[in-house]
PDB file of C-alpha atoms in Angstrom:
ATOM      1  CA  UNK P 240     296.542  32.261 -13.160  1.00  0.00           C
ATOM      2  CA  UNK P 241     295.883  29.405 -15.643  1.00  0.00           C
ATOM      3  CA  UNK P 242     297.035  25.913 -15.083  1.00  0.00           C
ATOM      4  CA  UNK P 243     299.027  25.098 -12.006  1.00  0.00           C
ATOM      5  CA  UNK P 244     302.556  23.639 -12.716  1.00  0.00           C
ATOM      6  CA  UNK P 245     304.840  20.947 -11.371  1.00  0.00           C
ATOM      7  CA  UNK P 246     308.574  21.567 -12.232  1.00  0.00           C
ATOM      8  CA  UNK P 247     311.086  18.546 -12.459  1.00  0.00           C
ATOM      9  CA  UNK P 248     314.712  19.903 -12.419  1.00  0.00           C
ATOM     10  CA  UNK P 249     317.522  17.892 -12.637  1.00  0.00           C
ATOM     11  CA  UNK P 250     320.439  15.965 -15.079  1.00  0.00           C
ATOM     12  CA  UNK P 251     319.784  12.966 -16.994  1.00  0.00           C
ATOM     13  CA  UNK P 252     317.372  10.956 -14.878  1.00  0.00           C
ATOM     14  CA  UNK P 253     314.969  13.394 -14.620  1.00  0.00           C
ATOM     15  CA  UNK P 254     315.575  13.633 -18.214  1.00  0.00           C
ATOM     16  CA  UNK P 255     314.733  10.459 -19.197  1.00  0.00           C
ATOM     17  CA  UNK P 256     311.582  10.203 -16.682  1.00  0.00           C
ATOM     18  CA  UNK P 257     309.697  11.260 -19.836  1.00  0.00           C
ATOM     19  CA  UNK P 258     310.099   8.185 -21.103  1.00  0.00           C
ATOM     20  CA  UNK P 259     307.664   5.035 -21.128  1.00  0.00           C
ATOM     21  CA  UNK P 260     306.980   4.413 -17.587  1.00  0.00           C
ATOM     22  CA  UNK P 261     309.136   6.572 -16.364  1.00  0.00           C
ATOM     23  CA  UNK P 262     308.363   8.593 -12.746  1.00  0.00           C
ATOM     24  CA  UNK P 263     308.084  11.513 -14.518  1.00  0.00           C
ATOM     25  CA  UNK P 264     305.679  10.211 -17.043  1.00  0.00           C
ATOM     26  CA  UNK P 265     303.778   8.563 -14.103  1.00  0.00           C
ATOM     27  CA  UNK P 266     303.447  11.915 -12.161  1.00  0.00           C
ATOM     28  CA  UNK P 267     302.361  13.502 -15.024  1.00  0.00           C
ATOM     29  CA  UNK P 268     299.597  10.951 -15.678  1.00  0.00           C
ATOM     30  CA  UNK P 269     298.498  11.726 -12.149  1.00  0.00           C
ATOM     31  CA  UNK P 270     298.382  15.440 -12.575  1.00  0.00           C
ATOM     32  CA  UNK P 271     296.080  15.026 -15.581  1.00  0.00           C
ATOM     33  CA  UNK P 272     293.802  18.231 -16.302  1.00  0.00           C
ATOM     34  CA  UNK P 273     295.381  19.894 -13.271  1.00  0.00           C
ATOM     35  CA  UNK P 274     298.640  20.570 -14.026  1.00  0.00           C
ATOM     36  CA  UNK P 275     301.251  20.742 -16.453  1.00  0.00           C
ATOM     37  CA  UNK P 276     304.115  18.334 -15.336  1.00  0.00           C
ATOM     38  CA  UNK P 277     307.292  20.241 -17.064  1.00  0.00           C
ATOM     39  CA  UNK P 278     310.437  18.195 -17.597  1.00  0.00           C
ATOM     40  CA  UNK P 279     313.500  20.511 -16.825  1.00  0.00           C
ATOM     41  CA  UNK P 280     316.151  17.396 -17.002  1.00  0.00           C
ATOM     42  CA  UNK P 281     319.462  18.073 -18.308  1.00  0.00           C
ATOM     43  CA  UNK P 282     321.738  15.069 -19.262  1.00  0.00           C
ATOM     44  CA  UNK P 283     325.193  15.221 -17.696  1.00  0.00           C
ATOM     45  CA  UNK P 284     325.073  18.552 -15.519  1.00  0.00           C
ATOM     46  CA  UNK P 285     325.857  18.751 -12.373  1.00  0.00           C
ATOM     47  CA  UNK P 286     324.664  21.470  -9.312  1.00  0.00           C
ATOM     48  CA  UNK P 287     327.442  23.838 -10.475  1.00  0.00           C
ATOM     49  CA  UNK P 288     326.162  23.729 -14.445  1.00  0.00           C
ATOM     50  CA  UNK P 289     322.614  23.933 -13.148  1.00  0.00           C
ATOM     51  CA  UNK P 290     322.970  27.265 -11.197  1.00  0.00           C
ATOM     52  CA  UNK P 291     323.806  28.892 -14.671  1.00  0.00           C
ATOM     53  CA  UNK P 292     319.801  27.668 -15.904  1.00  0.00           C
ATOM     54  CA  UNK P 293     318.495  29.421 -13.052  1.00  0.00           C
ATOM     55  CA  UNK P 294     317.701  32.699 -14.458  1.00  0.00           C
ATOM     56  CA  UNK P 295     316.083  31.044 -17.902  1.00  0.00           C
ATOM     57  CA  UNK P 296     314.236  28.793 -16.125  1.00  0.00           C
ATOM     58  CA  UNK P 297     312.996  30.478 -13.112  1.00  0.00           C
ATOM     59  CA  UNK P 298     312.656  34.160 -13.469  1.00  0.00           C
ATOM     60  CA  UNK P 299     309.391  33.474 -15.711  1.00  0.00           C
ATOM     61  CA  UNK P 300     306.226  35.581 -15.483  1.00  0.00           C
ATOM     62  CA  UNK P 301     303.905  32.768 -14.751  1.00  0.00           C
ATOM     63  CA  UNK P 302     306.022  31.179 -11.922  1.00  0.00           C
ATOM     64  CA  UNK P 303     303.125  32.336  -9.537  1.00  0.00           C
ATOM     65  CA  UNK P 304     301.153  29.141 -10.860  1.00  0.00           C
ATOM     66  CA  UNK P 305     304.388  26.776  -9.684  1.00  0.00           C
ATOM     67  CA  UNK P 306     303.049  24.707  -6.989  1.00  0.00           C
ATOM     68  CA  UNK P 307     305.556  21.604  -6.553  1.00  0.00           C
ATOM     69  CA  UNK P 308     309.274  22.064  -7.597  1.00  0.00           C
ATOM     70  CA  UNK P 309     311.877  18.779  -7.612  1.00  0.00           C
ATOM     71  CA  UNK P 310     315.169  19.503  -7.378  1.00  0.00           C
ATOM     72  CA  UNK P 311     317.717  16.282  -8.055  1.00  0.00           C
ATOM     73  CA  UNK P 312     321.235  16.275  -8.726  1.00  0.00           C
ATOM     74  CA  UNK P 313     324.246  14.759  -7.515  1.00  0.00           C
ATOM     75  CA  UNK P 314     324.391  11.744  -9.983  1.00  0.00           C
ATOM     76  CA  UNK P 315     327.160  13.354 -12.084  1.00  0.00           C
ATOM     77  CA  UNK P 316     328.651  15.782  -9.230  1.00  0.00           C
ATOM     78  CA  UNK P 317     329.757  12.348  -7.328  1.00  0.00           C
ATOM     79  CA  UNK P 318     331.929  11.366 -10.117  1.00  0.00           C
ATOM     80  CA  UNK P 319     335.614  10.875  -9.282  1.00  0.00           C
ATOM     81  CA  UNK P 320     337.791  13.698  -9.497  1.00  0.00           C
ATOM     82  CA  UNK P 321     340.795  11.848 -10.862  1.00  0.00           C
ATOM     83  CA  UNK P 322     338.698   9.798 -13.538  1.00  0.00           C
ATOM     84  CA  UNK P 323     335.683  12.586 -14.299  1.00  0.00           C
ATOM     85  CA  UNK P 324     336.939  15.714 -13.767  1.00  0.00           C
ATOM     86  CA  UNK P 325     334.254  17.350 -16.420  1.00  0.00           C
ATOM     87  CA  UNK P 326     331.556  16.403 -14.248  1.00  0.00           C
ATOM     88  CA  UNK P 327     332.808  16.168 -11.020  1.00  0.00           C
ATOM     89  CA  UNK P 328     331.786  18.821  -7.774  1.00  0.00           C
ATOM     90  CA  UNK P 329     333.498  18.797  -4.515  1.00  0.00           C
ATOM     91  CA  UNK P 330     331.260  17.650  -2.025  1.00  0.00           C
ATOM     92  CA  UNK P 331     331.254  21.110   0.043  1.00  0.00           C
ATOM     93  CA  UNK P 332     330.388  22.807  -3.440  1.00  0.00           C
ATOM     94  CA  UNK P 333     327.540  20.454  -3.997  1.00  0.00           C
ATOM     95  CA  UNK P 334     326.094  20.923  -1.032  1.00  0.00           C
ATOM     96  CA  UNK P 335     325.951  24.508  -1.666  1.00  0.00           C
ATOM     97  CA  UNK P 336     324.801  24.869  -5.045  1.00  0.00           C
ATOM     98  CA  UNK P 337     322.470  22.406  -3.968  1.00  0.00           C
ATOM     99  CA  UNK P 338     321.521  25.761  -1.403  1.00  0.00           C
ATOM    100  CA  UNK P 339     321.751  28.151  -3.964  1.00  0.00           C
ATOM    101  CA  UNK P 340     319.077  26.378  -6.138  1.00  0.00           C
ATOM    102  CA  UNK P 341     316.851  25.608  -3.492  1.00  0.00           C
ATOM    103  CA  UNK P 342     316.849  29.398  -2.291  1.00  0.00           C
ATOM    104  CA  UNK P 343     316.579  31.070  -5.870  1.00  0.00           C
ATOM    105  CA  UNK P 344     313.649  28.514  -6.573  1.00  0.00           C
ATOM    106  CA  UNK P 345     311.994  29.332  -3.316  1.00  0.00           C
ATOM    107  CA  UNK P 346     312.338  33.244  -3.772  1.00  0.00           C
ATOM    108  CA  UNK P 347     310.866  32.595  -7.798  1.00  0.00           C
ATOM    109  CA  UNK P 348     308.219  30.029  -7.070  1.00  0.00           C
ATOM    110  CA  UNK P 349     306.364  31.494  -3.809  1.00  0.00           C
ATOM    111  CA  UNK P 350     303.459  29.224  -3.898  1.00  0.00           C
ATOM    112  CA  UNK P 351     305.759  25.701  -5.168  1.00  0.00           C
ATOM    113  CA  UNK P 352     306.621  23.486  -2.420  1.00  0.00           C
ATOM    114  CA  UNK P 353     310.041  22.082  -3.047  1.00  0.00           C
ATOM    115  CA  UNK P 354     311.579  18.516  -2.466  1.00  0.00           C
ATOM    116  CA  UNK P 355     315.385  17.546  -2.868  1.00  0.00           C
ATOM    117  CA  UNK P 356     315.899  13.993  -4.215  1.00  0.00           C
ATOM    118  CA  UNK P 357     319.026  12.377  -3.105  1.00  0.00           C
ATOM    119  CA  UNK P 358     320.593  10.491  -6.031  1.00  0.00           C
ATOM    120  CA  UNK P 359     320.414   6.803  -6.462  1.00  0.00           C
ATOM    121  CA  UNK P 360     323.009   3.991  -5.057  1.00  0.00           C
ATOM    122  CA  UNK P 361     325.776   3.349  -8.409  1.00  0.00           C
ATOM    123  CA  UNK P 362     325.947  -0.495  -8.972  1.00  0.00           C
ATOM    124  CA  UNK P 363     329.649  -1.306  -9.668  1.00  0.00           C
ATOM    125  CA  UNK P 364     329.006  -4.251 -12.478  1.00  0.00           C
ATOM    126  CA  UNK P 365     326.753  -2.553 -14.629  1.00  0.00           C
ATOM    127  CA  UNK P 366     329.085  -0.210 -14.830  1.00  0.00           C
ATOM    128  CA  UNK P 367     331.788  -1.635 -15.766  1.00  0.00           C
ATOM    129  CA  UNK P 368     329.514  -3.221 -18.800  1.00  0.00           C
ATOM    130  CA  UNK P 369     328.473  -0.109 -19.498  1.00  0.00           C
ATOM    131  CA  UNK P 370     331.958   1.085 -20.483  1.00  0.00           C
ATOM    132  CA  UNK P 371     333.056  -1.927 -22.234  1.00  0.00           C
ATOM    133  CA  UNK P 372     329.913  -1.845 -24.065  1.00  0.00           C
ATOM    134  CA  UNK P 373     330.158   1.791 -24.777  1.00  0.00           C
ATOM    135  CA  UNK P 374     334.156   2.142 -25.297  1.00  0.00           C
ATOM    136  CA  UNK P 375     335.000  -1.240 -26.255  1.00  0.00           C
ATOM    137  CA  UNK P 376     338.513  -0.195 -27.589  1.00  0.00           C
ATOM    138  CA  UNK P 377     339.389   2.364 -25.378  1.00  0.00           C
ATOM    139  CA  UNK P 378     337.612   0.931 -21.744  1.00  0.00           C
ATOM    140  CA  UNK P 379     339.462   1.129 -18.491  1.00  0.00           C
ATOM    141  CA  UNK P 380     337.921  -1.057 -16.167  1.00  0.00           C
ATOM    142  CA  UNK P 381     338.041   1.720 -13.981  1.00  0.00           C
ATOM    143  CA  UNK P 382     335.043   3.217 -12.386  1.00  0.00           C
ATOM    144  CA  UNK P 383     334.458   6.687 -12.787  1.00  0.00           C
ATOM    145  CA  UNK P 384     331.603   6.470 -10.310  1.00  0.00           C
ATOM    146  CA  UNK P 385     331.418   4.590  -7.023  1.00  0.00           C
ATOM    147  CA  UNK P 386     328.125   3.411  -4.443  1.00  0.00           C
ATOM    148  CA  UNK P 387     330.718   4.919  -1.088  1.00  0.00           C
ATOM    149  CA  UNK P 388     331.107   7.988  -2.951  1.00  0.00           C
ATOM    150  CA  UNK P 389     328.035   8.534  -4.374  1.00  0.00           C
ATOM    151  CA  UNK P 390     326.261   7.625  -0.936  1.00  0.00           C
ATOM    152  CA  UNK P 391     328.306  10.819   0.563  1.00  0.00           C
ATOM    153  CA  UNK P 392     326.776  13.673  -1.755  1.00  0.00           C
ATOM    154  CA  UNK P 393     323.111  11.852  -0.834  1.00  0.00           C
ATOM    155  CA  UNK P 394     323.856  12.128   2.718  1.00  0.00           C
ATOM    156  CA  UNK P 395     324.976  15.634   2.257  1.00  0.00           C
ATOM    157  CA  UNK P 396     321.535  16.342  -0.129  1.00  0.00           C
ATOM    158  CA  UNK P 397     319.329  15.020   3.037  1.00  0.00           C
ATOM    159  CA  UNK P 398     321.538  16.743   5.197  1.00  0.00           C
ATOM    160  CA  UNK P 399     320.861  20.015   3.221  1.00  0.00           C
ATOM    161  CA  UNK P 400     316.657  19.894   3.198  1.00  0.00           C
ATOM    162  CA  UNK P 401     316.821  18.656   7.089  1.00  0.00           C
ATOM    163  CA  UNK P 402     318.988  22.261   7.929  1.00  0.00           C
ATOM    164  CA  UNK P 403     316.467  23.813   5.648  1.00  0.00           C
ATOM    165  CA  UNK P 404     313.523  22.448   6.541  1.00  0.00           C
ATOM    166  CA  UNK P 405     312.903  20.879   3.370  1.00  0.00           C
ATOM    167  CA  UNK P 406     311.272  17.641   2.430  1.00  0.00           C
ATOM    168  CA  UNK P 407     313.659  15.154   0.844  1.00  0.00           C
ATOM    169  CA  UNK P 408     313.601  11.195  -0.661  1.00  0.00           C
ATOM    170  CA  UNK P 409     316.773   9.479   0.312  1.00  0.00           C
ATOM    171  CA  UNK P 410     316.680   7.509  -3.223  1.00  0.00           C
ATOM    172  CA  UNK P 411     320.107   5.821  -1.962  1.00  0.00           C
ATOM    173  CA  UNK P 412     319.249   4.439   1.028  1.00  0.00           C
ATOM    174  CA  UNK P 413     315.338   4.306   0.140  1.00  0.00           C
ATOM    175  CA  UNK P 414     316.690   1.693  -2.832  1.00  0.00           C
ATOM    176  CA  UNK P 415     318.722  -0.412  -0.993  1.00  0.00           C
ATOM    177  CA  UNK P 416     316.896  -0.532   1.581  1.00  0.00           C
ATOM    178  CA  UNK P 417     313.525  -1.791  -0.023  1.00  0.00           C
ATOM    179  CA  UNK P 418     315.941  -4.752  -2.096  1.00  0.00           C
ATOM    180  CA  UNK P 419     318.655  -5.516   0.396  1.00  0.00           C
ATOM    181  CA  UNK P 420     321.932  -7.753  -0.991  1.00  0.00           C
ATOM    182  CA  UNK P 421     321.929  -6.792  -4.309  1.00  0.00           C
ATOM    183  CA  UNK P 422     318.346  -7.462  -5.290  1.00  0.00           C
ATOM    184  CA  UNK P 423     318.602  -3.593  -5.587  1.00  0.00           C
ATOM    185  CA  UNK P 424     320.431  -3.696  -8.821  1.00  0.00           C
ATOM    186  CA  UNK P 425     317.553  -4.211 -10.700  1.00  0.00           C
ATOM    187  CA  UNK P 426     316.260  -0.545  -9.810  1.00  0.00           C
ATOM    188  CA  UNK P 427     319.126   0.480 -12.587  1.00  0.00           C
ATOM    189  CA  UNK P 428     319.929  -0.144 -15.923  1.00  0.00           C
ATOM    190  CA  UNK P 429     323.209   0.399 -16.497  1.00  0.00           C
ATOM    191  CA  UNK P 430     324.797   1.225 -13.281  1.00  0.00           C
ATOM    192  CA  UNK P 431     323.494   5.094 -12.928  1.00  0.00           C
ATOM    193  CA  UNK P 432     320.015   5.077 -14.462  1.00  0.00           C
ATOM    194  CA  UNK P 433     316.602   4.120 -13.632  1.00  0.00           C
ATOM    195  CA  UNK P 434     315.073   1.037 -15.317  1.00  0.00           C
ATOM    196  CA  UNK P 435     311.422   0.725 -15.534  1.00  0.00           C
ATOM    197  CA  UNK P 436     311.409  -0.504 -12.015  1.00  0.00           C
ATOM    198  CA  UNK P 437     313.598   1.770 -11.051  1.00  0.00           C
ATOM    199  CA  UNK P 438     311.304   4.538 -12.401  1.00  0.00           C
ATOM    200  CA  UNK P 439     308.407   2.791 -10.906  1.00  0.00           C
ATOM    201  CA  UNK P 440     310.204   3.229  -7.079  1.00  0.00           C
ATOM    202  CA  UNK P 441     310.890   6.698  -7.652  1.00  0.00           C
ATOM    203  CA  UNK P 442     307.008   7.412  -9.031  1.00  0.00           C
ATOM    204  CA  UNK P 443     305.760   5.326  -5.687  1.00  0.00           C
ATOM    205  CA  UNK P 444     308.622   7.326  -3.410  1.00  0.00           C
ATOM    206  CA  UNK P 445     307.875  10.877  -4.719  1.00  0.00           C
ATOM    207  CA  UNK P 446     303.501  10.087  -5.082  1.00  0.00           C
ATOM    208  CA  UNK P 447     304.016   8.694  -1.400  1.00  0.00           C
ATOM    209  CA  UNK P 448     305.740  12.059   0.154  1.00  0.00           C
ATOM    210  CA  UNK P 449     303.408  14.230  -1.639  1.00  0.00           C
ATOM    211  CA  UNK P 450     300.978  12.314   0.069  1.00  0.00           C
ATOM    212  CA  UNK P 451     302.471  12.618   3.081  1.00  0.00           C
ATOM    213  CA  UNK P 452     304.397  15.962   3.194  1.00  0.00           C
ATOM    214  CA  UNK P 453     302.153  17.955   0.726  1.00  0.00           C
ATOM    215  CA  UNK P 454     298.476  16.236   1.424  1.00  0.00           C
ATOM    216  CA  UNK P 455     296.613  19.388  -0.295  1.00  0.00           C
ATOM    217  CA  UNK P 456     298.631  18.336  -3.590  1.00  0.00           C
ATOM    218  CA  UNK P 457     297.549  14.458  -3.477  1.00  0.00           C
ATOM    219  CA  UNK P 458     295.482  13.225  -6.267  1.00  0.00           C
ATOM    220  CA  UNK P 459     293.175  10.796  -5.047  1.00  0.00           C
ATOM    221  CA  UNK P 460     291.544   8.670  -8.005  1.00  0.00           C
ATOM    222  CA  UNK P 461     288.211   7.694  -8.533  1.00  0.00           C
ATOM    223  CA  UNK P 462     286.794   4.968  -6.584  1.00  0.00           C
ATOM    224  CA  UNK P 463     284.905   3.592  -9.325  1.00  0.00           C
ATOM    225  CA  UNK P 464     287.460   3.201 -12.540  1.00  0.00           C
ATOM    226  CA  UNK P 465     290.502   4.489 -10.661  1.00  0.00           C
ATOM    227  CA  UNK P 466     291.898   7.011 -12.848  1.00  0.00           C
ATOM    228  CA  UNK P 467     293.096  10.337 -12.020  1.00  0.00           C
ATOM    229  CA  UNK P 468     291.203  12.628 -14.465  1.00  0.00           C
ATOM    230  CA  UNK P 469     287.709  12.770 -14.206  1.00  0.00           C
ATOM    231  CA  UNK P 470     284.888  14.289 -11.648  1.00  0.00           C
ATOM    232  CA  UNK P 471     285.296  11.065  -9.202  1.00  0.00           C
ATOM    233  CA  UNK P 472     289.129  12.159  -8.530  1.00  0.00           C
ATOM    234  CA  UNK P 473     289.881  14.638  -5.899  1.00  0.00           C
ATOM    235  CA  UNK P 474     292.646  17.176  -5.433  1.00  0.00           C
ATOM    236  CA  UNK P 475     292.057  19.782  -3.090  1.00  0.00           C
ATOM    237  CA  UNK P 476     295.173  21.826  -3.588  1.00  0.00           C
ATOM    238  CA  UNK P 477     295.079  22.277  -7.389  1.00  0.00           C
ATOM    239  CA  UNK P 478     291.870  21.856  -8.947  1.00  0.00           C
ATOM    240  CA  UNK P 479     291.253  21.367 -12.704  1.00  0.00           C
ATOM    241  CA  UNK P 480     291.151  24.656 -15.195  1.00  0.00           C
ATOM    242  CA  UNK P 481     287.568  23.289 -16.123  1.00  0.00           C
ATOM    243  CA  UNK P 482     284.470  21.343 -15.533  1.00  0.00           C
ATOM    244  CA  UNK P 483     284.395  17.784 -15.646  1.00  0.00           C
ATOM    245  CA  UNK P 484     282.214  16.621 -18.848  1.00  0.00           C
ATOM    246  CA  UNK P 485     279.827  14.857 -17.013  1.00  0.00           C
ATOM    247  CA  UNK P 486     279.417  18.614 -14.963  1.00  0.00           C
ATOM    248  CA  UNK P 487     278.578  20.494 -17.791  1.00  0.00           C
ATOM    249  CA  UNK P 488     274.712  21.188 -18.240  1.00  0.00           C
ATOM    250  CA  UNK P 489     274.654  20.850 -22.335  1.00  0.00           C
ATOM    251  CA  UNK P 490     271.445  22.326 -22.154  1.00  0.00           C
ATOM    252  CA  UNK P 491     272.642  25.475 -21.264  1.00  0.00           C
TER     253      UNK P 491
END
């Protein structure tokens, strides 16, 4: 069957979680010599854009060897109607594209477990830098995203895997939550994505509810140096394609 796989699917911040210390980098680190950690981000879709990358993505020989499956969107389906219309899902439709994923990925990947992550709280001030920074002659002041709104389509996303019976990380309340006032604001960089904290929370988050949801898939490192890729690490679920070096009889 080859190496197992761990699929992240989703718009821009999963994306970008390739990036230095970023939670998809981090998870991938983790994985090392067991799986392949495969980045399926796609800057500025939303659920309804998504559904169309379903057959490319998922109707694959090999998706036998899928074991763990992320599914997180909603950052771009939140925006406002009447200032984002490209982007922008009703929140019914979300939630059930959101359905439609989760079901085609399920009925694809019949060994993957699969976890919904809600998106992330919007902070109103970086925002609005953002746009002036990015449109200085033609910014509104005017946000095209909003912390209420966004906090609905989360609430529908958990909603969703609990009618499933799904695992899910709340990233919206999960954030503020952990930095109450707005100590949270530091978990983005310009409003909408992650900065290298913000990464970091999501990396701890999602390594936490594998732990906790998916124990056979935890990587536990070695108690000596405390890395994740050699014989004194331990993952029961998906075990590496080969022998350790210091397993190998070179004699022989």
């Amino acid at each position: 069957m080859g190496r197992a796989q761990i699929l992240l699917f989703g718009d821009s911040i999963t994306q970008q979680s390739f990036s230095v210390g970023g939670w998809g980098a981090r998870l991938a680190d983790r994985y090392q010599r067991r799986a392949h950690v495969l980045n399926l981000g796609y800057s500025g879709y939303n659920t309804r854009w998504a559904l169309e990358l379903l057959p490319l993505l998922f109707d694959v020989p090999d998706a036998s060897s899928v074991r763990l499956v992320t599914i997180f969107f909603g950052a771009n389906d939140a925006s406002h109607m009447e200032h984002n219309p490209r982007q922008h899902v009703p929140l019914q439709e979300y939630k059930e594209n959101l359905r439609k994923l989760v079901i085609h990925v399920c009925s694809k990947c019949l060994n993957a477990k699969v976890l919904l992550i809600c998106p992330p709280p919007v902070c109103h001030a970086q925002r609005l830098v953002f746009q002036q920074n990015q449109y200085p002659n033609s910014a509104t002041g005017i946000l095209e995203r909003t912390n209420e709104n966004t906090g609905e389509y989360a609430a529908a996303a958990a909603a969703l895997a609990t009618e499933m019976g799904i695992q899910s990380i709340h990233l919206w309340q999960e954030m503020q939550s952990a930095a109450p006032g707005d100590d949270w604001h530091k978990f983005l960089s310009d409003g909408l994505h992650l900065s290298l904290e913000g990464n970091e929370f999501v990396a701890n988050r999602l390594i936490a509810k594998i732990g906790d949801a998916f124990p056979e898939l935890a990587v536990t490192p070695c108690e000596v140096t405390g890395g994740f890729g050699n014989s004194g690490s331990c993952c029961l679920g998906i075990l590496e394609d080969a022998p350790w070096h210091d397993q190998i009889d070179f004699k022989n």
